[in-house]
Amino acid sequence: MAKILITGGTGYIGSHTAVEIFNAGHQYIIVDNLSNSSIDVISGIEKITGVKPIFFNIDLKDKTLTEQFFNSHSDIDSVIHFAAYKAVGESVQEPLKYYENNLLSLINVLENIKLHKIKSIVFSSSCTVYGQPNKLPVTEQSPILKADSPYGNTKQISEEIIQDFIKSNNGNCKAVSLRYFNPVGAHESAEIGELPLGTPNNLVPFITQTAAGIRAELKIFGNDYNTPDGTAVRDYIHVVDIAKAHVAAINRLLNHHNKSDFEVFNLGTGKGNSVLEIVKTFEAVTGIKLNYRITERRPGDVEQIWANTDKANIELNWKTQTSIGESLLTAWIREKKYRRI
Ligand code: UD1
């Protein structure tokens, strides 16, 4: 059993990971400043696990507060660092907010990892680092293309910062960067899920809110892409499967099974689905007819991307277990529970 710090642990992927870290028999502490999450997530996790999580409301941009936290928790074995902003569009409007938050928090965490001789970190990265790849599916060797948004750039820069840090640290710390494709769905209990603050940018929360009658219609952004049905293709992966990959990454680091001090893994299903396929699958598993309309393309969207997952399957001994239909159903059940419908 190890003690894991989960930064951003009240967020969407962080909260699901906290549950799986608990299920794997580890101890954990959550640090989050609740800037894009709710304190109710703590009771959601407690309902699932039966144990109230240890939680600190700390802004990791604050060097002094971060130092104080680590000084009083010197027995942390590993960090899973989620805490970051993630809205692509907002990052274009307010780039400095994104660079400040995402990079300063990471730097403060790494400084304390060094100071307290913490042995490992798992970093929350994104397939956005690949841009629109020339060859599909994308492997971890696919080129990193210039980021389309400040958000995407923070993920690229963060991976570079971590690599430089690891190199400078004489093998005392190891890192795994997990590049998520499109996380969807919610815990089967529906006690936690994606928090719907404001108008959703992402497809699945927009679908569930349309089904719940909160949004009048779903706009499908473009049907003139070079894909089988003309709508854009992504690799949608259930959030609990993503969470379980974090457990595999942590155990790999704790057991010294890593092959180098900095490793990268794609987290996807290996299969692409078009927007229209997602809509049709949602309708089939829920029996709800969605009101949708084809509109123009969304600026900045890539046409199609899905993962080659061989490396994660073999090295992490991890595989996705949940079908896209099951994933969409969990998203809908969570929406209904949250809205009390
Ligand atoms: C985006 C980011 C990704 C980030 C993720 C999390 C890019 C290229 N990717 O993923 O880096 O980690 O968000 O926030 O910016 N769609 C509609 N109608 C909608 C919403 C979405 O048709 O109302 C379509 C989009 O055009 C896209 C697909 O659904 O083709 C998925 O969109 P979304 O859920 O926003 O995820 P990404 O853009 O793939």
Coordinates of C-alpha atoms and ligand atoms in Angstrom, one line a residue:
M1 CA 0.0 0.0 0.0
A2 CA 1.2 3.5 -0.9
K3 CA 0.2 7.0 -0.1
I4 CA -0.9 8.9 -3.3
L5 CA -1.5 12.6 -3.6
I6 CA -4.2 13.3 -6.2
T7 CA -4.2 16.9 -7.3
G8 CA -7.4 17.9 -9.0
G9 CA -9.0 15.0 -7.3
T10 CA -12.5 16.5 -7.2
G11 CA -12.5 16.9 -11.0
Y12 CA -14.0 14.6 -13.5
I13 CA -11.1 12.1 -14.1
G14 CA -9.5 12.8 -10.7
S15 CA -12.6 11.8 -8.7
H16 CA -13.0 8.5 -10.7
T17 CA -9.3 7.8 -10.2
A18 CA -9.6 8.4 -6.4
V19 CA -12.2 5.6 -6.3
E20 CA -10.0 3.2 -8.3
I21 CA -6.9 4.1 -6.2
F22 CA -8.9 3.3 -3.1
N23 CA -10.2 0.0 -4.7
A24 CA -6.6 -1.0 -5.4
G25 CA -5.8 -0.7 -1.7
H26 CA -3.8 2.5 -1.7
Q27 CA -4.2 5.5 0.6
Y28 CA -4.8 8.9 -1.0
I29 CA -5.2 12.6 -0.3
I30 CA -7.0 15.0 -2.5
V31 CA -5.9 18.5 -3.1
D32 CA -8.1 20.8 -5.2
N33 CA -9.1 24.4 -5.2
L34 CA -12.6 23.6 -6.4
S35 CA -12.2 26.2 -9.2
N36 CA -14.0 23.8 -11.7
S37 CA -15.5 21.2 -9.3
S38 CA -17.8 20.9 -6.3
I39 CA -17.2 19.9 -2.7
D40 CA -20.2 17.5 -3.2
V41 CA -17.8 15.2 -5.1
I42 CA -16.1 14.4 -1.7
S43 CA -19.4 13.0 -0.5
G44 CA -20.0 11.2 -3.8
I45 CA -16.6 9.4 -3.4
E46 CA -17.5 8.6 0.2
K47 CA -20.8 7.1 -0.9
I48 CA -19.0 4.8 -3.3
T49 CA -16.0 3.8 -1.1
G50 CA -17.6 4.0 2.3
V51 CA -14.7 6.2 3.5
K52 CA -14.5 10.0 3.5
P53 CA -11.6 11.2 1.5
I54 CA -8.9 13.4 3.1
F55 CA -9.3 16.6 1.3
F56 CA -7.4 20.0 1.3
N57 CA -8.7 23.1 -0.5
I58 CA -5.4 24.4 -1.8
D59 CA -4.5 26.4 -4.9
L60 CA -1.3 24.8 -6.2
K61 CA -0.4 28.1 -7.9
D62 CA 0.3 29.4 -4.5
K63 CA 3.9 28.4 -3.8
T64 CA 3.8 29.0 0.0
L65 CA 0.6 27.1 0.5
T66 CA 1.8 24.3 -1.7
E67 CA 5.1 24.1 0.3
Q68 CA 3.1 24.1 3.6
F69 CA 1.0 21.2 2.4
F70 CA 4.0 19.1 1.4
N71 CA 5.8 20.0 4.6
S72 CA 3.0 18.6 6.7
H73 CA 2.6 15.4 4.4
S74 CA 6.2 14.2 4.1
D75 CA 5.1 10.5 3.7
I76 CA 3.6 10.8 0.2
D77 CA 5.0 8.1 -2.1
S78 CA 3.6 9.3 -5.5
V79 CA 1.6 12.1 -7.1
I80 CA -1.1 12.0 -9.7
H81 CA -1.3 15.5 -11.1
F82 CA -4.6 16.3 -12.7
A83 CA -5.1 19.9 -11.4
A84 CA -5.4 22.1 -14.6
Y85 CA -7.8 24.0 -16.7
K86 CA -9.1 22.2 -19.7
A87 CA -11.5 24.3 -21.8
V88 CA -10.0 24.7 -25.3
G89 CA -12.1 27.7 -26.4
E90 CA -11.6 29.6 -23.1
S91 CA -7.8 29.0 -23.4
V92 CA -7.8 30.9 -26.7
Q93 CA -9.7 33.8 -25.1
E94 CA -7.6 33.8 -21.9
P95 CA -4.2 32.2 -22.7
L96 CA -2.3 33.7 -19.7
K97 CA -4.8 32.3 -17.3
Y98 CA -4.1 28.8 -18.8
Y99 CA -0.3 29.2 -18.8
E100 CA -0.3 30.6 -15.3
N101 CA -2.5 28.0 -13.8
N102 CA -1.4 24.8 -15.6
L103 CA 2.3 25.5 -15.6
L104 CA 2.8 27.2 -12.2
S105 CA 0.9 24.4 -10.4
L106 CA 3.0 21.8 -12.1
I107 CA 6.3 23.6 -11.2
N108 CA 5.2 24.0 -7.6
V109 CA 4.4 20.3 -7.4
L110 CA 7.7 19.3 -9.0
E111 CA 9.7 21.5 -6.7
N112 CA 8.1 19.8 -3.7
I113 CA 8.6 16.3 -5.2
K114 CA 12.3 17.1 -5.4
L115 CA 12.4 18.7 -1.9
H116 CA 10.6 15.7 -0.3
K117 CA 12.3 13.1 -2.4
I118 CA 9.0 11.8 -3.7
K119 CA 9.7 8.9 -6.1
S120 CA 7.2 9.3 -8.9
I121 CA 4.5 11.4 -10.7
V122 CA 1.8 10.4 -13.1
F123 CA 0.8 13.3 -15.4
S124 CA -2.6 14.0 -17.0
S125 CA -1.9 14.7 -20.6
S126 CA -4.0 14.7 -23.8
C127 CA -4.1 13.4 -27.4
T128 CA -4.3 17.0 -28.3
V129 CA -0.5 16.9 -28.4
Y130 CA -0.7 15.0 -31.7
G131 CA -2.8 17.6 -33.5
Q132 CA -4.3 16.1 -36.7
P133 CA -2.0 13.2 -37.3
N134 CA -1.0 12.1 -40.8
K135 CA -1.1 8.4 -39.9
L136 CA -3.9 6.7 -37.9
P137 CA -4.1 5.2 -35.4
V138 CA -1.6 7.4 -33.5
T139 CA 1.2 5.7 -31.6
E140 CA 3.3 7.2 -28.8
Q141 CA 6.0 7.8 -31.5
S142 CA 3.7 9.9 -33.7
P143 CA 5.1 13.4 -34.0
I144 CA 4.0 16.1 -31.6
L145 CA 2.6 18.9 -33.8
K146 CA 2.3 22.6 -33.0
A147 CA -0.6 22.9 -30.6
D148 CA -3.8 24.4 -31.8
S149 CA -4.7 26.1 -28.6
P150 CA -3.0 27.5 -25.5
Y151 CA -4.6 24.6 -23.5
G152 CA -3.0 22.1 -25.8
N153 CA 0.3 24.0 -25.6
T154 CA 0.2 23.7 -21.8
K155 CA 0.1 20.0 -22.1
Q156 CA 3.0 19.9 -24.5
I157 CA 5.1 22.3 -22.4
S158 CA 4.2 20.4 -19.2
E159 CA 5.5 17.1 -20.7
E160 CA 8.7 18.9 -21.6
I161 CA 9.0 20.4 -18.1
I162 CA 8.5 17.0 -16.6
Q163 CA 11.1 15.4 -18.9
D164 CA 13.7 18.1 -18.1
F165 CA 13.0 17.7 -14.4
I166 CA 13.3 13.9 -14.5
K167 CA 16.7 14.2 -16.4
S168 CA 18.0 16.7 -13.8
N169 CA 17.0 14.6 -10.9
N170 CA 19.6 11.7 -11.2
G171 CA 17.1 8.9 -11.4
N172 CA 15.5 9.9 -8.0
C173 CA 12.1 10.5 -9.6
K174 CA 10.2 8.7 -12.4
A175 CA 7.3 9.9 -14.4
V176 CA 4.5 8.5 -16.6
S177 CA 2.5 10.8 -18.9
L178 CA -0.9 9.5 -19.8
R179 CA -2.4 10.9 -23.1
Y180 CA -6.1 10.7 -22.8
F181 CA -8.3 10.5 -25.9
N182 CA -12.0 11.4 -25.2
P183 CA -13.1 10.4 -21.7
V184 CA -16.9 9.9 -21.4
G185 CA -19.4 8.4 -19.0
A186 CA -19.6 8.2 -15.3
H187 CA -19.2 5.8 -12.4
E188 CA -21.8 3.1 -12.5
S189 CA -23.2 4.3 -9.1
A190 CA -23.9 7.7 -10.7
E191 CA -22.6 9.3 -7.5
I192 CA -19.9 11.1 -9.5
G193 CA -19.6 12.2 -13.1
E194 CA -18.8 15.2 -15.2
L195 CA -19.9 18.4 -13.5
P196 CA -22.1 20.4 -15.8
L197 CA -20.9 23.9 -15.0
G198 CA -22.3 26.3 -17.7
T199 CA -22.8 25.3 -21.3
P200 CA -20.9 22.1 -22.1
N201 CA -18.2 22.3 -24.8
N202 CA -17.8 18.5 -25.0
L203 CA -20.1 16.3 -27.0
V204 CA -21.4 13.8 -24.4
P205 CA -22.5 16.3 -21.7
F206 CA -24.2 18.3 -24.5
I207 CA -26.0 15.1 -25.6
T208 CA -27.2 14.2 -22.1
Q209 CA -28.3 17.8 -21.4
T210 CA -30.2 17.8 -24.7
A211 CA -31.9 14.5 -23.8
A212 CA -32.8 16.0 -20.3
G213 CA -34.4 19.0 -22.0
I214 CA -31.9 21.5 -20.7
R215 CA -30.6 22.3 -24.2
A216 CA -33.1 22.6 -27.1
E217 CA -30.9 20.9 -29.7
L218 CA -27.5 19.4 -30.3
K219 CA -25.5 21.0 -33.0
I220 CA -23.3 18.5 -34.9
F221 CA -20.3 20.5 -36.0
G222 CA -19.9 19.6 -39.7
N223 CA -20.8 16.6 -41.9
D224 CA -18.4 17.3 -44.7
Y225 CA -15.3 15.7 -43.2
N226 CA -13.4 13.0 -45.1
T227 CA -14.9 10.3 -42.8
P228 CA -17.4 7.5 -43.6
D229 CA -20.5 9.5 -42.6
G230 CA -18.9 13.0 -42.9
T231 CA -18.9 13.8 -39.2
A232 CA -15.6 14.0 -37.1
V233 CA -14.2 10.8 -35.6
R234 CA -12.8 10.5 -32.0
D235 CA -11.7 7.7 -29.7
Y236 CA -14.3 7.8 -26.8
I237 CA -13.1 5.9 -23.7
H238 CA -15.0 5.3 -20.4
V239 CA -13.7 7.4 -17.6
V240 CA -13.5 4.4 -15.2
D241 CA -11.3 2.7 -17.7
I242 CA -9.1 5.8 -17.8
A243 CA -9.1 5.8 -13.9
K244 CA -7.9 2.2 -13.8
A245 CA -5.0 3.0 -16.1
H246 CA -3.8 5.4 -13.5
V247 CA -3.7 2.6 -11.0
A248 CA -1.7 0.5 -13.4
A249 CA 0.7 3.4 -14.0
I250 CA 1.1 4.0 -10.2
N251 CA 1.8 0.3 -9.6
R252 CA 4.3 0.2 -12.4
L253 CA 6.2 3.0 -10.9
L254 CA 6.0 1.7 -7.3
N255 CA 7.1 -1.7 -8.4
H256 CA 10.0 -0.3 -10.6
H257 CA 8.6 -2.0 -13.7
N258 CA 9.1 1.2 -15.8
K259 CA 11.5 0.9 -18.7
S260 CA 12.7 4.4 -18.6
D261 CA 12.4 7.3 -16.1
F262 CA 9.9 9.1 -18.4
E263 CA 7.3 7.0 -20.2
V264 CA 4.3 8.0 -22.2
F265 CA 1.1 6.0 -22.9
N266 CA -2.0 6.6 -25.1
L267 CA -5.2 5.9 -23.2
G268 CA -7.9 5.1 -25.8
T269 CA -10.0 2.2 -26.9
G270 CA -8.2 1.9 -30.3
K271 CA -11.5 2.5 -32.1
G272 CA -12.9 5.7 -33.7
N273 CA -16.5 6.7 -33.6
S274 CA -18.1 9.5 -35.6
V275 CA -20.3 12.1 -33.9
L276 CA -23.3 10.7 -35.7
E277 CA -22.5 7.2 -34.5
I278 CA -22.3 8.5 -30.9
V279 CA -25.7 10.2 -31.3
K280 CA -27.2 7.0 -32.8
T281 CA -25.7 4.8 -30.1
F282 CA -27.0 7.1 -27.4
E283 CA -30.5 6.9 -28.9
A284 CA -30.3 3.1 -29.1
V285 CA -29.2 2.5 -25.5
T286 CA -31.5 5.1 -23.9
G287 CA -34.5 4.9 -26.2
I288 CA -34.5 8.7 -26.3
K289 CA -34.8 10.5 -29.7
L290 CA -32.3 13.4 -29.7
N291 CA -33.1 16.7 -31.4
Y292 CA -30.0 17.4 -33.5
R293 CA -29.0 19.5 -36.4
I294 CA -26.0 19.6 -38.7
T295 CA -24.2 23.0 -38.6
E296 CA -20.9 24.3 -39.8
R297 CA -17.6 22.9 -38.6
R298 CA -16.2 24.1 -35.2
P299 CA -13.0 26.0 -35.7
G300 CA -9.9 24.2 -34.5
D301 CA -11.5 20.7 -34.6
V302 CA -9.4 17.9 -36.0
E303 CA -11.0 15.6 -38.6
Q304 CA -10.3 12.2 -37.1
I305 CA -8.1 10.7 -34.4
W306 CA -8.0 7.4 -32.6
A307 CA -5.3 5.6 -30.6
N308 CA -3.0 2.7 -31.1
T309 CA -3.2 1.3 -27.6
D310 CA -0.7 -1.6 -28.0
K311 CA 1.8 0.0 -25.6
A312 CA -0.6 0.6 -22.8
N313 CA -2.2 -2.8 -23.3
I314 CA 1.1 -4.6 -23.1
E315 CA 3.2 -2.5 -20.8
L316 CA 0.5 -1.4 -18.3
N317 CA -1.3 -4.7 -18.7
W318 CA -4.4 -2.7 -19.1
K319 CA -7.3 -2.8 -21.5
T320 CA -10.6 -0.9 -21.8
Q321 CA -13.5 -2.9 -20.5
T322 CA -16.5 -0.7 -21.3
S323 CA -18.3 -0.5 -24.7
I324 CA -19.3 2.9 -26.0
G325 CA -23.0 2.0 -25.5
E326 CA -22.4 1.2 -21.8
S327 CA -20.4 4.3 -21.4
L328 CA -23.1 6.5 -22.9
L329 CA -25.7 4.9 -20.7
T330 CA -23.7 5.7 -17.5
A331 CA -23.5 9.3 -18.7
W332 CA -27.2 9.4 -19.0
I333 CA -27.9 7.7 -15.7
R334 CA -25.6 10.2 -14.0
E335 CA -27.4 13.1 -15.8
K336 CA -30.8 11.8 -14.5
K337 CA -29.5 11.4 -11.0
Y338 CA -27.9 14.8 -10.9
R339 CA -31.1 16.5 -12.3
R340 CA -33.4 14.3 -10.2
I341 CA -35.3 13.2 -13.3
Ligands
UD1_1 C1 -11.3 18.6 -26.9 C2 -9.8 18.8 -27.1 C3 -9.0 17.9 -26.2 C4 -9.4 18.1 -24.8 C5 -10.9 17.8 -24.6 C6 -11.3 18.0 -23.2 C7 -9.3 19.6 -29.3 C8 -8.8 19.2 -30.7 N1 -9.4 18.6 -28.5 O1 -11.6 17.3 -27.5 O2 -7.7 18.2 -26.3 O3 -8.7 17.2 -23.9 O4 -11.7 18.6 -25.5 O5 -12.0 19.1 -23.0 O6 -9.5 20.7 -29.0 N2 -19.2 18.1 -31.1 C9 -20.4 18.4 -31.8 N3 -21.3 19.2 -31.1 C10 -21.1 19.6 -29.8 C11 -19.9 19.3 -29.2 C12 -18.9 18.5 -29.9 O7 -20.6 18.1 -32.9 O8 -22.0 20.3 -29.2 C13 -18.2 17.3 -31.9 C14 -16.9 18.0 -32.1 O9 -16.9 18.8 -33.2 C15 -15.9 16.8 -32.1 C16 -16.6 15.8 -31.2 O10 -17.9 16.2 -31.1 O11 -15.9 16.3 -33.4 C17 -15.9 15.7 -29.9 O12 -15.8 17.0 -29.3 P1 -15.4 17.3 -27.8 O13 -16.2 16.4 -26.9 O14 -15.5 18.8 -27.6 O15 -13.9 16.8 -27.7 P2 -12.6 17.1 -28.6 O16 -12.8 18.4 -29.4 O17 -12.3 15.9 -29.4

